[in-house]
PDB file of C-alpha atoms in Angstrom:
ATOM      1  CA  UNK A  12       0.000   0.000   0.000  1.00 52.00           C
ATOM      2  CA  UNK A  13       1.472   3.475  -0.862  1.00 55.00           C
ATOM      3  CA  UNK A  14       0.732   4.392   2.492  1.00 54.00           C
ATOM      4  CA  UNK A  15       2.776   2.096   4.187  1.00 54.00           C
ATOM      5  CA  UNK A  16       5.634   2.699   1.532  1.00 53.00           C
ATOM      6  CA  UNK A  17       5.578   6.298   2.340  1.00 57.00           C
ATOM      7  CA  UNK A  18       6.241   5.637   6.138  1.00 54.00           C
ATOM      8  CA  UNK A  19       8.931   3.522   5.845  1.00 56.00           C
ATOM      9  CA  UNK A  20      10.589   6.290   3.232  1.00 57.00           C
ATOM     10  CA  UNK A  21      10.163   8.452   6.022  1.00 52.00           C
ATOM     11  CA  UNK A  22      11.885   6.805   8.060  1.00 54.00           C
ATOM     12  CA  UNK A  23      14.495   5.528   5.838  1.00 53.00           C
ATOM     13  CA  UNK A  24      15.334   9.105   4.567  1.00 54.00           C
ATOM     14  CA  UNK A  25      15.188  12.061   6.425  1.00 55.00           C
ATOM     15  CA  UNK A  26      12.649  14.393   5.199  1.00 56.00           C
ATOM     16  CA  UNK A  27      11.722  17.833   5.801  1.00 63.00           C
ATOM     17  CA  UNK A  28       9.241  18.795   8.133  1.00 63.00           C
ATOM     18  CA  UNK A  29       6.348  19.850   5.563  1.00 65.00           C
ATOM     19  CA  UNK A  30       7.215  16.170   3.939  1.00 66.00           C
ATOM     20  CA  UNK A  31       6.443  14.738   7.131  1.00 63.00           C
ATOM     21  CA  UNK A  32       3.103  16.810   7.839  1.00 69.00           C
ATOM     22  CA  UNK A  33       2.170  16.203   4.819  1.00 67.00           C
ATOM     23  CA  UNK A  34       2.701  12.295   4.561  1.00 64.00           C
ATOM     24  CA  UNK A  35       0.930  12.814   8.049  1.00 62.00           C
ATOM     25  CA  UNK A  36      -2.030  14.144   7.199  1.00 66.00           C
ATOM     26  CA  UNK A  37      -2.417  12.092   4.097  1.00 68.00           C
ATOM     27  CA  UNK A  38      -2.229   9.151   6.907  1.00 60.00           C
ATOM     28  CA  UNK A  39      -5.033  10.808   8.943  1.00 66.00           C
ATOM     29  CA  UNK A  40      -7.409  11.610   6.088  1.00 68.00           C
ATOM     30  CA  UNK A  41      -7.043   7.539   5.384  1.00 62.00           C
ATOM     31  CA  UNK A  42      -8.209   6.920   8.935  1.00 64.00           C
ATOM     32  CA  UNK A  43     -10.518   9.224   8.434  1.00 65.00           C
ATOM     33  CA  UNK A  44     -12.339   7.599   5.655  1.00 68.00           C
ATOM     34  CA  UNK A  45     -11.956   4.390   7.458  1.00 59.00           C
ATOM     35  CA  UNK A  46     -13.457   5.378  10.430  1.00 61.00           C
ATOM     36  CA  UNK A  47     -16.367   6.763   8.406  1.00 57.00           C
ATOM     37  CA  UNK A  48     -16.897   3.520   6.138  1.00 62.00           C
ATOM     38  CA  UNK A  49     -17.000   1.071   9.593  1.00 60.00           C
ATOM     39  CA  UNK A  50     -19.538   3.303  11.626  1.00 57.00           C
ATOM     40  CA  UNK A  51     -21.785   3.708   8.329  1.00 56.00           C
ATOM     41  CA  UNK A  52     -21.538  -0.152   8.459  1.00 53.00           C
ATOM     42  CA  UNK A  53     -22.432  -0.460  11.734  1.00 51.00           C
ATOM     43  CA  UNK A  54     -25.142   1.637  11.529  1.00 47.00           C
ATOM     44  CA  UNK A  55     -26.675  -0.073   8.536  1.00 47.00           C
ATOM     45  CA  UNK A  56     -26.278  -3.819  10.951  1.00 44.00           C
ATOM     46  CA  UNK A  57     -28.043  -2.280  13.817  1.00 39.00           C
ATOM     47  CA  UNK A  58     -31.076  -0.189  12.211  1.00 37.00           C
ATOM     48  CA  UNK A  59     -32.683  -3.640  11.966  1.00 36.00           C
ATOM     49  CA  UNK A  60     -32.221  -4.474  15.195  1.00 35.00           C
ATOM     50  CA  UNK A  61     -34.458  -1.288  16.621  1.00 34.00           C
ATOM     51  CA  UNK A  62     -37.337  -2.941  14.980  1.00 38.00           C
ATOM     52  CA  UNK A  63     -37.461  -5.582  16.476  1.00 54.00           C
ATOM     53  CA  UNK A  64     -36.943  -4.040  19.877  1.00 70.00           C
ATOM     54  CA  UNK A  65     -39.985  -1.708  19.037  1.00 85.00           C
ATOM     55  CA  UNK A  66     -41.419  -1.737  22.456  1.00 88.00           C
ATOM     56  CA  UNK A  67     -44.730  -1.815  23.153  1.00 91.00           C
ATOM     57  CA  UNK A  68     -44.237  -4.260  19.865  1.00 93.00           C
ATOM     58  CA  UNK A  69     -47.449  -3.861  17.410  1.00 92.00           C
ATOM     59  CA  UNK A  70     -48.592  -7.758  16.664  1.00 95.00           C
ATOM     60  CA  UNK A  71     -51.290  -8.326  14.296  1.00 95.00           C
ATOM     61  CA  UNK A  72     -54.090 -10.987  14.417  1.00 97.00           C
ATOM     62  CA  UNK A  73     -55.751 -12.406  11.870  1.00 98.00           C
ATOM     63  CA  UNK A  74     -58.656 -14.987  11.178  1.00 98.00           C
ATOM     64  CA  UNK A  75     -58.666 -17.152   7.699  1.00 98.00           C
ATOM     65  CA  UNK A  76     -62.545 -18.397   6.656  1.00 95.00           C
ATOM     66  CA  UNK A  77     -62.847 -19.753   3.610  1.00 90.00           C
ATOM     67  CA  UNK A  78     -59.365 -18.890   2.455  1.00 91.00           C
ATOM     68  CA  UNK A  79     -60.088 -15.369   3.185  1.00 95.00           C
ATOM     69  CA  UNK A  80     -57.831 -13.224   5.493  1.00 97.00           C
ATOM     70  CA  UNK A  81     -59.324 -10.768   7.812  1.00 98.00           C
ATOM     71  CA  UNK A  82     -58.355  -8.725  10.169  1.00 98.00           C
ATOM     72  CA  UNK A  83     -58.466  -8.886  14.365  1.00 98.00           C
ATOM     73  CA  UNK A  84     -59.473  -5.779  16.102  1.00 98.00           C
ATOM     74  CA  UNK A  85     -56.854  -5.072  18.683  1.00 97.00           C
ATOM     75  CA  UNK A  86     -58.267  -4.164  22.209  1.00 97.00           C
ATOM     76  CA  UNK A  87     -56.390  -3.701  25.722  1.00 97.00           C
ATOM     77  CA  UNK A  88     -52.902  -4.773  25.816  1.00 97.00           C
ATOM     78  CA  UNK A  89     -50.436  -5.381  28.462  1.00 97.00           C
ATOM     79  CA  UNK A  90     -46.360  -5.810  27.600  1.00 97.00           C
ATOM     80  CA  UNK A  91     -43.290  -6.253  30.043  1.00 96.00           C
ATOM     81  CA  UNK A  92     -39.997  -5.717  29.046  1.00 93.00           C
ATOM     82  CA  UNK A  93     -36.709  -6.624  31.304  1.00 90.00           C
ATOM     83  CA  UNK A  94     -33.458  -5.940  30.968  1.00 84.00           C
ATOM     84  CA  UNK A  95     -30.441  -5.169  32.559  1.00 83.00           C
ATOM     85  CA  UNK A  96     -31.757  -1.605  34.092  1.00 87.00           C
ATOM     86  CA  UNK A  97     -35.152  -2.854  35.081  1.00 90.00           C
ATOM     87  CA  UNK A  98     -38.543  -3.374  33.933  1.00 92.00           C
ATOM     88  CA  UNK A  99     -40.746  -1.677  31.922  1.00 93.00           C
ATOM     89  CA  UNK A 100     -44.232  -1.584  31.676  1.00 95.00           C
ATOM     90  CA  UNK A 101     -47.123  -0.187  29.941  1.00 96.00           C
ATOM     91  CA  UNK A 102     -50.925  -1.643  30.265  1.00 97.00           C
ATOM     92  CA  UNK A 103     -53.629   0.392  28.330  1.00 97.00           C
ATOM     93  CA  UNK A 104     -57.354  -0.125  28.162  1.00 95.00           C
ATOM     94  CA  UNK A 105     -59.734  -0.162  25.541  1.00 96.00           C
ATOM     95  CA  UNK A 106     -63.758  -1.001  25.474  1.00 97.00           C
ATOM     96  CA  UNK A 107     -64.957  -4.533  26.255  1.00 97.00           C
ATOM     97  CA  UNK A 108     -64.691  -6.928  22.922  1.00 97.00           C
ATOM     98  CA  UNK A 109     -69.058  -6.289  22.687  1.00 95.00           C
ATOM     99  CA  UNK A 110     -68.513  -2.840  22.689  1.00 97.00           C
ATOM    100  CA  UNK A 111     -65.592  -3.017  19.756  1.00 97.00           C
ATOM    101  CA  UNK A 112     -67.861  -5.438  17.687  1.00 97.00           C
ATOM    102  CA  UNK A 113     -70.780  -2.600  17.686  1.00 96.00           C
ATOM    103  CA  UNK A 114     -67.994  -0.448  15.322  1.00 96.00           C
ATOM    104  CA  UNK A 115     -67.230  -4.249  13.474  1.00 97.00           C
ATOM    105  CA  UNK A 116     -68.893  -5.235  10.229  1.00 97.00           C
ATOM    106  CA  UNK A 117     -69.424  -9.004  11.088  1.00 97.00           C
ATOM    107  CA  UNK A 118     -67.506 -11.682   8.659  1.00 97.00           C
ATOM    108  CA  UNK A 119     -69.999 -13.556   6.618  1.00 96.00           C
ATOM    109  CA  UNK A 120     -69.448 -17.457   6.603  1.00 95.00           C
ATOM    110  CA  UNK A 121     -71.540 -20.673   6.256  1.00 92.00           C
ATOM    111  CA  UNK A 122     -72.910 -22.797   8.947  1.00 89.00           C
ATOM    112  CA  UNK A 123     -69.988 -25.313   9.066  1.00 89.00           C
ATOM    113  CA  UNK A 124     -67.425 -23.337   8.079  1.00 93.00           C
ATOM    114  CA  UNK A 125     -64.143 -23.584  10.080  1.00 96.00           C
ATOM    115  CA  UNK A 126     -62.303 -20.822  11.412  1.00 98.00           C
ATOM    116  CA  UNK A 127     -58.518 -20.693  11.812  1.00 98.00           C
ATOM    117  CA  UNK A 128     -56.956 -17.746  14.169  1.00 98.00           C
ATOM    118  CA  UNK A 129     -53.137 -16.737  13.292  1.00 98.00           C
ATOM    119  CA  UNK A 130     -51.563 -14.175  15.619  1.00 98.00           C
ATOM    120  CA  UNK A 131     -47.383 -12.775  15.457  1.00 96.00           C
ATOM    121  CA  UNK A 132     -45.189 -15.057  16.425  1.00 94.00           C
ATOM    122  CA  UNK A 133     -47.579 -17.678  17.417  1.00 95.00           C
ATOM    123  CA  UNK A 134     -48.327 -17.069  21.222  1.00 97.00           C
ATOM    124  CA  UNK A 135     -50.266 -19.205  23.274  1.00 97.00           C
ATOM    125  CA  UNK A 136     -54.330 -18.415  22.085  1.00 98.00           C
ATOM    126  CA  UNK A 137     -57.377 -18.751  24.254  1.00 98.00           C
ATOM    127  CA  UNK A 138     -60.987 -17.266  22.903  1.00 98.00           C
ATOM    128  CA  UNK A 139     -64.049 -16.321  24.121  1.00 98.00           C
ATOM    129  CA  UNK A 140     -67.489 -15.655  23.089  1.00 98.00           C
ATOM    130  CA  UNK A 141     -69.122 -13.080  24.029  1.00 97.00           C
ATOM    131  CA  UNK A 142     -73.334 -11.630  23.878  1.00 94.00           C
ATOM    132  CA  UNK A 143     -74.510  -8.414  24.670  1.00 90.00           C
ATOM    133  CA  UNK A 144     -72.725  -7.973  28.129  1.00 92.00           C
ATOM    134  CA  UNK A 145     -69.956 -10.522  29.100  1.00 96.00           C
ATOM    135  CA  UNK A 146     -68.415 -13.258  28.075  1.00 96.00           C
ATOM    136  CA  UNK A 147     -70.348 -16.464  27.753  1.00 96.00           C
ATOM    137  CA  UNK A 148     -68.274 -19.654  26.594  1.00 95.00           C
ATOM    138  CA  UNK A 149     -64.580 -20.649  26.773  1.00 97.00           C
ATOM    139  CA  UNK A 150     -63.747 -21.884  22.883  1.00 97.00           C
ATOM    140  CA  UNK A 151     -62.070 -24.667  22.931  1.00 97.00           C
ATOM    141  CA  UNK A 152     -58.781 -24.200  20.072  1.00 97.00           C
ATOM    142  CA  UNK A 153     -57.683 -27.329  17.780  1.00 96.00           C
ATOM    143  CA  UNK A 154     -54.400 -26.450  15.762  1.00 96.00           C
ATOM    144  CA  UNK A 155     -55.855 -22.867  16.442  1.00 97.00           C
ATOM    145  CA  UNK A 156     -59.209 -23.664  14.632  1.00 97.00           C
ATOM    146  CA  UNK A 157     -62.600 -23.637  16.032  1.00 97.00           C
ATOM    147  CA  UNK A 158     -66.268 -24.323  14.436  1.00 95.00           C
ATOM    148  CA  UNK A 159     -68.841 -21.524  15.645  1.00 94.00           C
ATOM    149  CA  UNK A 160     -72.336 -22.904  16.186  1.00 93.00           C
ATOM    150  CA  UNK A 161     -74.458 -23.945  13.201  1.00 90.00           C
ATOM    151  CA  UNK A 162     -77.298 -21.510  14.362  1.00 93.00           C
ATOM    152  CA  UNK A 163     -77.874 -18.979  11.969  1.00 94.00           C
ATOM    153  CA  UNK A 164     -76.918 -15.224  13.425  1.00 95.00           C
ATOM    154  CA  UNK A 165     -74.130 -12.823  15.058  1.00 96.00           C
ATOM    155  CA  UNK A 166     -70.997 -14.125  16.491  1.00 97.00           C
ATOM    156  CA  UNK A 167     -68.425 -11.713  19.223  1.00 98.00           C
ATOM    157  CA  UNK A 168     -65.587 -13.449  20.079  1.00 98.00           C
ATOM    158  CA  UNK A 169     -62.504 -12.410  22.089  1.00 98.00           C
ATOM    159  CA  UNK A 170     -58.968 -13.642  21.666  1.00 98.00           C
ATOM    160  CA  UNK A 171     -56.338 -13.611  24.119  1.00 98.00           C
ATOM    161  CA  UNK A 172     -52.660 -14.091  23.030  1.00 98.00           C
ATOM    162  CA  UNK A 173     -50.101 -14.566  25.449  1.00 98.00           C
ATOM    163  CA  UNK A 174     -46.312 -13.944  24.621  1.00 97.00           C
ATOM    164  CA  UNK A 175     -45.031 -15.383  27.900  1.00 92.00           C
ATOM    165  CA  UNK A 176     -41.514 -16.620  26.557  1.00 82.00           C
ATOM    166  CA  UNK A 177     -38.380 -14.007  26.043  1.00 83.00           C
ATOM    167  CA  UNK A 178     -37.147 -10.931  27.841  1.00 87.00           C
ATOM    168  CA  UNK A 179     -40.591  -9.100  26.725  1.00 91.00           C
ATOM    169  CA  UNK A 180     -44.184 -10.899  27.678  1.00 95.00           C
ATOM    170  CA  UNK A 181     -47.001  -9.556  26.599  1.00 97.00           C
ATOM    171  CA  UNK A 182     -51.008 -10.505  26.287  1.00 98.00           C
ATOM    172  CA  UNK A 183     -53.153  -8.854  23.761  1.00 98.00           C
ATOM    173  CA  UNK A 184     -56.864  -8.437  23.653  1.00 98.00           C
ATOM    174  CA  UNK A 185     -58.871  -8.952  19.515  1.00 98.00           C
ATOM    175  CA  UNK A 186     -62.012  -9.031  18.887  1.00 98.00           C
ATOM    176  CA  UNK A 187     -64.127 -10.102  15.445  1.00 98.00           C
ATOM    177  CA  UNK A 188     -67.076 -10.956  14.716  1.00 98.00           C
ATOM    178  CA  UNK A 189     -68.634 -13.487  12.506  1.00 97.00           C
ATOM    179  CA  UNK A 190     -72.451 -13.686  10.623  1.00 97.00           C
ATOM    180  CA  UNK A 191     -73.475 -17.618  10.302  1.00 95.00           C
ATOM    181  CA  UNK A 192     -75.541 -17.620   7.487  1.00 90.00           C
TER     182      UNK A 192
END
C-alpha cells in the first residue's frame, strides 16, 4: 500500500518537516475515511435491530374463513420488558370486545365453516365468546381452529394471546365478529 511505503521512506530518509506533515495528514485523512466507512456499516447492521426491539411491539391478528384473510381488532394490551436496568411496563385499556364489535362489520361465513386464528409469532391463544354484556363460553382451540355454532346469526368473540416466553411478555386483547348464514 502506498501508504505504508511512504512511512517507511520516512523513516528511511530524512525528510523535511512539511514532507512529514504532509505524509501525516495524508495518513489521517485515510483513517478518516476508514473510520467513516466502519460506523456507516455499523449503523446499517443495527437499524434492523431497533425494529425488532420496538417496544410496546405492534402484533397483528388475523382470522382465515374460507381462504379469506381478515383482520383482528386489537383491544387492551399489556407488555413487560426486562433488561439489565429494570422493567418496563405499559398496560392500556380499551372497550370490552361487545362494545368493539358494535364499530365491526361481522364476517360472513356458512354454517360449518371452520375458522382458523393466526396471531405474530404464534403465542399461546385462548378465545371467548361473548353476547350483549360478558363473556359467555370458553372456545375450545384445535391447531388454532374452532367451528362456531351452526345456528344462523351474530358471532363476538374475544382472543387472548399470550407472549409469555423471552425478555418481553405480553397478552393482547382482539375481537371479530362473525355472521353464520
Amino acid at each position: 500500500m502506498k501508504i505504508s511505503y511512504d512511512l517507511r521512506n520516512l523513516v528511511r530518509k530524512k525528510k523535511s518537516n512539511e514532507e512529514r506533515e504532509g505524509l501525516l495528514m495524508k495518513c489521517k485523512k485515510w483513517l478518516f475515511i476508514l473510520f467513516l466507512l466502519s460506523s456507516l456499516a455499523l449503523s446499517a447492521c443495527t437499524s434492523g435491530a431497533a425494529k425488532d426491539e420496538e417496544f410496546p411491539p405492534t402484533m397483528t391478528g388475523v382470522v382465515l374463513i374460507n381462504d379469506q384473510e381478515y383482520d383482528m381488532k386489537r383491544g387492551g394490551y399489556t407488555w413487560t420488558k426486562e433488561s439489565g436496568t429494570g422493567t418496563e411496563s405499559i398496560t392500556t385499556d380499551a372497550a370490552s370486545p361487545n362494545q368493539i364489535a358494535d364499530e365491526l362489520t361481522a364476517i360472513p361465513m356458512k354454517e360449518g365453516s371452520k375458522i382458523t386464528i393466526e396471531v405474530e409469532d404464534n403465542p399461546e391463544l385462548s378465545v371467548y365468546q361473548w353476547n350483549e354484556n360478558e363473556r359467555i363460553n370458553n372456545i375450545p382451540l384445535n391447531d388454532n381452529k374452532f367451528s362456531p355454532p351452526s345456528t344462523k346469526g351474530r358471532y363476538i368473540y374475544e382472543v387472548i394471546a399470550d407472549w409469555s416466553n423471552g425478555h418481553v411478555r405480553g397478552e393482547v386483547s382482539y375481537t371479530f365478529v362473525v355472521e353464520v348464514k
